[in-house]
Amino acid sequence: MALDVNGKSIETDDNGNLTDPGTWNEDVAKALAAEENIELTQEHFDVLNYLRSEFLDNGGEQPMERAINKGMSKIWDRKVSSKDLYNLFPGAPSKQGNRIAGLPYVASKGGY
């Protein structure tokens, strides 16, 4: 499968995740989000950038939702609940969020 972004073809797998996380940028994120009827806000991008940073800084490991809650609580300097993150990513921050962040598909809960 492929996604057309600014005249470039970006390859995705059968789950809609990018096959090469290096092709991700904000325009790609917006195109991936649009396919899921999500209009990205700064809070979305905060989560997406957090997810990418965690993936790149931890050898390809992707955080579970509890770790995402804790990480975003530090970034936003307030207690972040699962409900807050599901309001942003109704399809699960650890699944839908990772997909829009351009990260590989994770079938299990995995992560740390």
XYZ file of N, CA, C and O in Angstrom:
448
model
N 0.845 -1.173 0.000
C 0.000 0.000 0.000
C 0.893 1.240 0.000
O 2.016 1.201 0.464
N 0.370 2.329 -0.484
C 1.148 3.564 -0.532
C 0.251 4.752 -0.206
O -0.957 4.721 -0.423
N 0.885 5.777 0.314
C 0.209 7.014 0.673
C 0.868 8.124 -0.135
O 2.104 8.212 -0.182
N 0.082 8.942 -0.798
C 0.642 10.042 -1.587
C 0.686 11.300 -0.728
O -0.353 11.766 -0.249
N 1.901 11.817 -0.511
C 2.085 13.018 0.298
C 2.980 13.983 -0.474
O 4.142 13.672 -0.754
N 2.419 15.115 -0.828
C 3.168 16.146 -1.555
C 3.856 15.587 -2.798
O 5.017 15.897 -3.079
N 3.145 14.722 -3.515
C 3.683 14.165 -4.744
C 4.654 13.006 -4.551
O 5.182 12.485 -5.529
N 4.892 12.595 -3.318
C 5.776 11.457 -3.043
C 4.941 10.274 -2.588
O 3.976 10.437 -1.847
N 5.340 9.094 -3.015
C 4.671 7.876 -2.600
C 5.367 7.331 -1.356
O 6.566 7.052 -1.374
N 4.607 7.227 -0.261
C 5.124 6.746 1.016
C 4.536 5.360 1.249
O 3.317 5.197 1.302
N 5.392 4.354 1.377
C 4.940 2.968 1.524
C 4.432 2.679 2.935
O 5.043 3.087 3.915
N 3.300 1.965 2.996
C 2.735 1.510 4.264
C 2.518 0.000 4.190
O 2.413 -0.562 3.097
N 2.435 -0.617 5.354
C 2.160 -2.054 5.393
C 0.648 -2.292 5.399
O -0.140 -1.358 5.268
N 0.262 -3.537 5.583
C -1.160 -3.891 5.561
C -1.954 -3.267 6.702
O -3.179 -3.189 6.642
N -1.272 -2.832 7.766
C -1.934 -2.193 8.905
C -1.961 -0.672 8.791
O -2.501 -0.005 9.663
N -1.352 -0.134 7.744
C -1.317 1.308 7.559
C -0.122 1.985 8.209
O -0.015 3.209 8.196
N 0.807 1.190 8.756
C 2.017 1.752 9.354
C 3.075 1.939 8.276
O 3.140 1.154 7.319
N 3.911 2.958 8.439
C 4.976 3.183 7.467
C 5.944 2.013 7.461
O 6.278 1.462 8.514
N 6.416 1.651 6.284
C 7.419 0.592 6.205
C 8.795 1.137 6.548
O 9.671 0.384 6.957
N 8.995 2.446 6.402
C 10.264 3.094 6.752
C 9.967 4.305 7.627
O 9.548 5.350 7.122
N 10.189 4.193 8.948
C 9.910 5.320 9.848
C 10.679 6.595 9.484
O 10.277 7.692 9.849
N 11.757 6.446 8.717
C 12.550 7.605 8.307
C 11.860 8.498 7.291
O 12.294 9.621 7.060
N 10.781 8.018 6.688
C 10.058 8.833 5.704
C 9.022 9.735 6.369
O 8.349 10.511 5.697
N 8.888 9.635 7.704
C 7.879 10.396 8.445
C 8.260 11.869 8.566
O 9.420 12.227 8.739
N 7.271 12.729 8.441
C 7.391 14.147 8.768
C 5.980 14.635 9.105
O 5.032 13.847 9.095
N 5.834 15.905 9.419
C 4.517 16.413 9.829
C 3.472 16.266 8.738
O 2.308 15.986 9.029
N 3.859 16.437 7.485
C 2.889 16.274 6.393
C 2.432 14.825 6.274
O 1.258 14.555 6.019
N 3.358 13.893 6.468
C 2.995 12.472 6.445
C 2.047 12.173 7.606
O 1.046 11.487 7.447
N 2.363 12.720 8.782
C 1.497 12.525 9.949
C 0.088 13.044 9.667
O -0.898 12.374 9.988
N -0.013 14.214 9.062
C -1.324 14.781 8.750
C -2.086 13.901 7.771
O -3.301 13.711 7.906
N -1.380 13.340 6.792
C -2.034 12.461 5.815
C -2.494 11.164 6.483
O -3.607 10.692 6.227
N -1.655 10.583 7.349
C -2.042 9.367 8.066
C -3.230 9.640 8.980
O -4.164 8.841 9.062
N -3.209 10.770 9.665
C -4.300 11.132 10.573
C -5.595 11.377 9.803
O -6.675 10.982 10.247
N -5.500 12.023 8.646
C -6.689 12.300 7.838
C -7.383 11.006 7.427
O -8.615 10.957 7.369
N -6.594 9.955 7.183
C -7.192 8.670 6.819
C -8.004 8.091 7.979
O -8.824 7.209 7.775
N -7.745 8.581 9.194
C -8.462 8.098 10.372
C -9.395 9.168 10.939
O -9.827 9.076 12.081
N -9.653 10.191 10.117
C -10.551 11.287 10.492
C -10.110 12.012 11.759
O -10.946 12.361 12.602
N -8.812 12.225 11.885
C -8.256 12.971 13.010
C -7.571 14.217 12.466
O -6.747 14.126 11.548
N -7.950 15.358 13.019
C -7.275 16.607 12.680
C -6.265 16.884 13.788
O -6.636 17.057 14.951
N -4.991 16.893 13.423
C -3.926 17.000 14.417
C -3.808 18.397 15.020
O -3.845 19.391 14.302
N -3.667 18.413 16.347
C -3.435 19.640 17.102
C -2.015 19.582 17.672
O -1.317 18.574 17.513
N -1.620 20.629 18.378
C -0.303 20.623 19.005
C -0.191 19.487 20.021
O 0.859 18.859 20.140
N -1.270 19.195 20.746
C -1.230 18.080 21.699
C -0.986 16.756 20.988
O -0.236 15.918 21.479
N -1.601 16.556 19.839
C -1.340 15.347 19.054
C 0.152 15.266 18.710
O 0.775 14.218 18.887
N 0.690 16.378 18.202
C 2.095 16.374 17.808
C 3.022 16.172 19.007
O 4.069 15.538 18.883
N 2.636 16.663 20.175
C 3.430 16.403 21.380
C 3.521 14.900 21.627
O 4.604 14.366 21.904
N 2.386 14.210 21.515
C 2.367 12.766 21.735
C 3.147 12.055 20.627
O 3.955 11.163 20.904
N 2.932 12.450 19.382
C 3.628 11.804 18.265
C 5.139 11.959 18.395
O 5.894 10.993 18.202
N 5.593 13.153 18.739
C 7.032 13.377 18.895
C 7.587 12.595 20.087
O 8.707 12.080 20.025
N 6.807 12.480 21.155
C 7.209 11.661 22.305
C 7.366 10.198 21.879
O 8.370 9.550 22.189
N 6.375 9.667 21.160
C 6.418 8.277 20.716
C 7.631 8.014 19.826
O 8.324 7.003 19.982
N 7.907 8.934 18.908
C 9.058 8.770 18.019
C 10.361 8.832 18.802
O 11.272 8.030 18.573
N 10.441 9.756 19.731
C 11.650 9.890 20.545
C 11.895 8.619 21.349
O 13.012 8.102 21.407
N 10.849 8.089 21.969
C 10.988 6.868 22.766
C 11.427 5.697 21.882
O 12.281 4.908 22.271
N 10.855 5.589 20.702
C 11.201 4.516 19.769
C 12.668 4.629 19.354
O 13.420 3.652 19.402
N 13.080 5.817 18.969
C 14.442 6.016 18.469
C 15.486 5.928 19.583
O 16.599 5.449 19.350
N 15.144 6.374 20.785
C 16.100 6.397 21.896
C 16.168 5.089 22.669
O 17.032 4.929 23.529
N 15.260 4.146 22.414
C 15.201 2.901 23.180
C 15.285 1.666 22.291
O 14.619 0.660 22.551
N 16.084 1.766 21.255
C 16.345 0.607 20.410
C 15.129 0.009 19.731
O 15.047 -1.198 19.551
N 14.177 0.841 19.370
C 12.998 0.358 18.668
C 11.873 -0.106 19.571
O 10.860 -0.592 19.090
N 12.053 0.030 20.885
C 10.981 -0.327 21.817
C 9.919 0.764 21.804
O 10.230 1.953 21.726
N 8.674 0.351 21.893
C 7.564 1.288 21.916
C 6.888 1.221 23.276
O 6.580 0.135 23.753
N 6.648 2.377 23.906
C 6.071 2.363 25.248
C 4.616 1.920 25.267
O 3.864 2.158 24.325
N 4.241 1.261 26.377
C 2.838 0.907 26.612
C 2.115 2.170 27.081
O 2.741 3.187 27.395
N 0.801 2.085 27.156
C 0.005 3.267 27.471
C 0.331 3.879 28.826
O 0.342 5.102 28.965
N 0.608 3.068 29.808
C 0.945 3.619 31.124
C 2.201 4.492 31.054
O 2.260 5.571 31.636
N 3.195 4.024 30.301
C 4.427 4.810 30.130
C 4.147 6.084 29.334
O 4.729 7.133 29.621
N 3.239 6.009 28.366
C 2.875 7.202 27.587
C 2.198 8.219 28.512
O 2.508 9.412 28.461
N 1.292 7.748 29.375
C 0.637 8.648 30.341
C 1.675 9.369 31.193
O 1.603 10.590 31.376
N 2.616 8.614 31.732
C 3.650 9.204 32.592
C 4.523 10.183 31.818
O 4.835 11.266 32.306
N 4.920 9.794 30.619
C 5.763 10.667 29.806
C 5.071 11.968 29.437
O 5.661 13.045 29.526
N 3.805 11.867 29.062
C 3.070 13.075 28.682
C 2.757 13.931 29.907
O 2.696 15.160 29.804
N 2.590 13.312 31.068
C 2.386 14.083 32.306
C 3.596 14.965 32.576
O 3.453 16.126 32.974
N 4.786 14.431 32.337
C 6.008 15.225 32.527
C 6.090 16.356 31.501
O 6.418 17.486 31.836
N 5.793 16.038 30.268
C 5.893 17.040 29.192
C 4.863 18.149 29.387
O 5.177 19.329 29.223
N 3.634 17.779 29.726
C 2.558 18.769 29.863
C 2.461 19.344 31.270
O 1.639 20.224 31.525
N 3.268 18.821 32.190
C 3.309 19.314 33.575
C 1.927 19.278 34.236
O 1.513 20.224 34.896
N 1.228 18.170 34.001
C -0.067 17.922 34.640
C -0.340 16.431 34.561
O 0.268 15.725 33.751
N -1.219 15.948 35.403
C -1.557 14.522 35.373
C -2.353 14.217 34.105
O -3.359 14.854 33.824
N -1.865 13.264 33.350
C -2.514 12.864 32.103
C -3.112 11.477 32.322
O -2.429 10.553 32.771
N -4.382 11.341 32.004
C -5.065 10.062 32.154
C -5.164 9.356 30.804
O -4.960 9.966 29.749
N -5.521 8.087 30.864
C -5.763 7.342 29.625
C -6.876 7.999 28.817
O -6.817 8.060 27.593
N -7.885 8.519 29.525
C -8.999 9.187 28.842
C -8.500 10.372 28.025
O -8.957 10.595 26.902
N -7.559 11.150 28.584
C -6.987 12.286 27.844
C -6.377 11.820 26.524
O -6.579 12.446 25.476
N -5.622 10.725 26.587
C -4.941 10.240 25.390
C -5.912 9.577 24.412
O -5.751 9.710 23.204
N -6.939 8.898 24.931
C -7.933 8.293 24.046
C -8.809 9.357 23.384
O -9.350 9.126 22.303
N -8.937 10.526 24.007
C -9.641 11.631 23.341
C -8.856 12.084 22.110
O -9.445 12.503 21.120
N -7.529 12.005 22.182
C -6.686 12.372 21.044
C -6.609 11.247 20.015
O -6.662 11.487 18.811
N -6.457 10.028 20.514
C -6.292 8.851 19.648
C -7.293 7.769 20.067
O -6.959 6.859 20.826
N -8.536 7.854 19.573
C -9.585 6.912 19.976
C -9.255 5.456 19.667
O -9.773 4.553 20.314
N -8.387 5.230 18.715
C -7.986 3.872 18.353
C -6.818 3.361 19.174
O -6.172 2.407 18.777
N -6.528 3.982 20.283
C -5.467 3.636 21.249
C -4.171 4.392 20.940
O -3.658 4.309 19.827
N -3.684 5.122 21.933
C -2.444 5.873 21.732
C -1.265 4.982 21.349
O -0.415 5.390 20.558
N -1.227 3.758 21.884
C -0.108 2.872 21.590
C -0.244 2.177 20.235
O 0.719 1.590 19.748
N -1.391 2.228 19.631
C -1.598 1.633 18.299
C -1.789 2.725 17.252
O -0.964 2.916 16.374
N -2.883 3.469 17.382
C -3.189 4.534 16.423
C -2.130 5.634 16.504
O -1.692 6.151 15.474
N -1.720 5.974 17.720
C -0.679 6.995 17.886
C 0.621 6.580 17.216
O 1.248 7.361 16.500
N 1.021 5.319 17.436
C 2.247 4.825 16.800
C 2.126 4.833 15.283
O 3.088 5.159 14.588
N 0.966 4.465 14.765
C 0.762 4.454 13.315
C 0.936 5.865 12.754
O 1.658 6.082 11.781
N 0.286 6.852 13.371
C 0.369 8.227 12.874
C 1.763 8.803 13.101
O 2.223 9.658 12.355
N 2.483 8.276 14.114
C 3.866 8.704 14.369
C 4.849 8.051 13.404
O 6.050 8.309 13.466
N 4.339 7.201 12.518
C 5.194 6.585 11.512
C 6.001 5.405 12.016
O 7.003 5.040 11.415
N 5.557 4.794 13.114
C 6.298 3.697 13.722
C 5.747 2.341 13.291
O 4.598 2.247 12.862
N 6.550 1.283 13.425
C 6.104 -0.048 13.008
C 4.915 -0.546 13.829
O 4.724 -0.156 14.973
N 4.172 -1.451 13.215
C 3.021 -2.070 13.858
C 3.491 -2.984 14.989
O 4.472 -3.705 14.843
N 2.779 -2.931 16.110
C 3.042 -3.822 17.235
C 1.770 -4.610 17.481
O 0.735 -4.031 17.801
N 1.835 -5.942 17.331
C 0.653 -6.778 17.481
C 0.254 -6.962 18.948
O -0.915 -7.000 19.280
N 1.226 -7.037 19.831
C 0.928 -7.255 21.244
C 1.052 -5.937 22.000
O 1.400 -4.909 21.444
N 0.805 -6.005 23.294
C 0.972 -4.807 24.118
C 2.431 -4.390 24.108
O 2.737 -3.239 24.021
N 3.351 -5.345 24.236
C 4.779 -5.102 24.093
C 5.278 -3.876 24.821
O 4.670 -3.412 25.773
N 6.353 -3.330 24.354
C 6.900 -2.104 24.915
C 7.378 -2.262 26.335
O 7.694 -3.349 26.787
N 7.437 -1.167 27.021
C 7.923 -1.175 28.411
C 7.028 -0.371 29.275
O 6.187 0.351 28.840
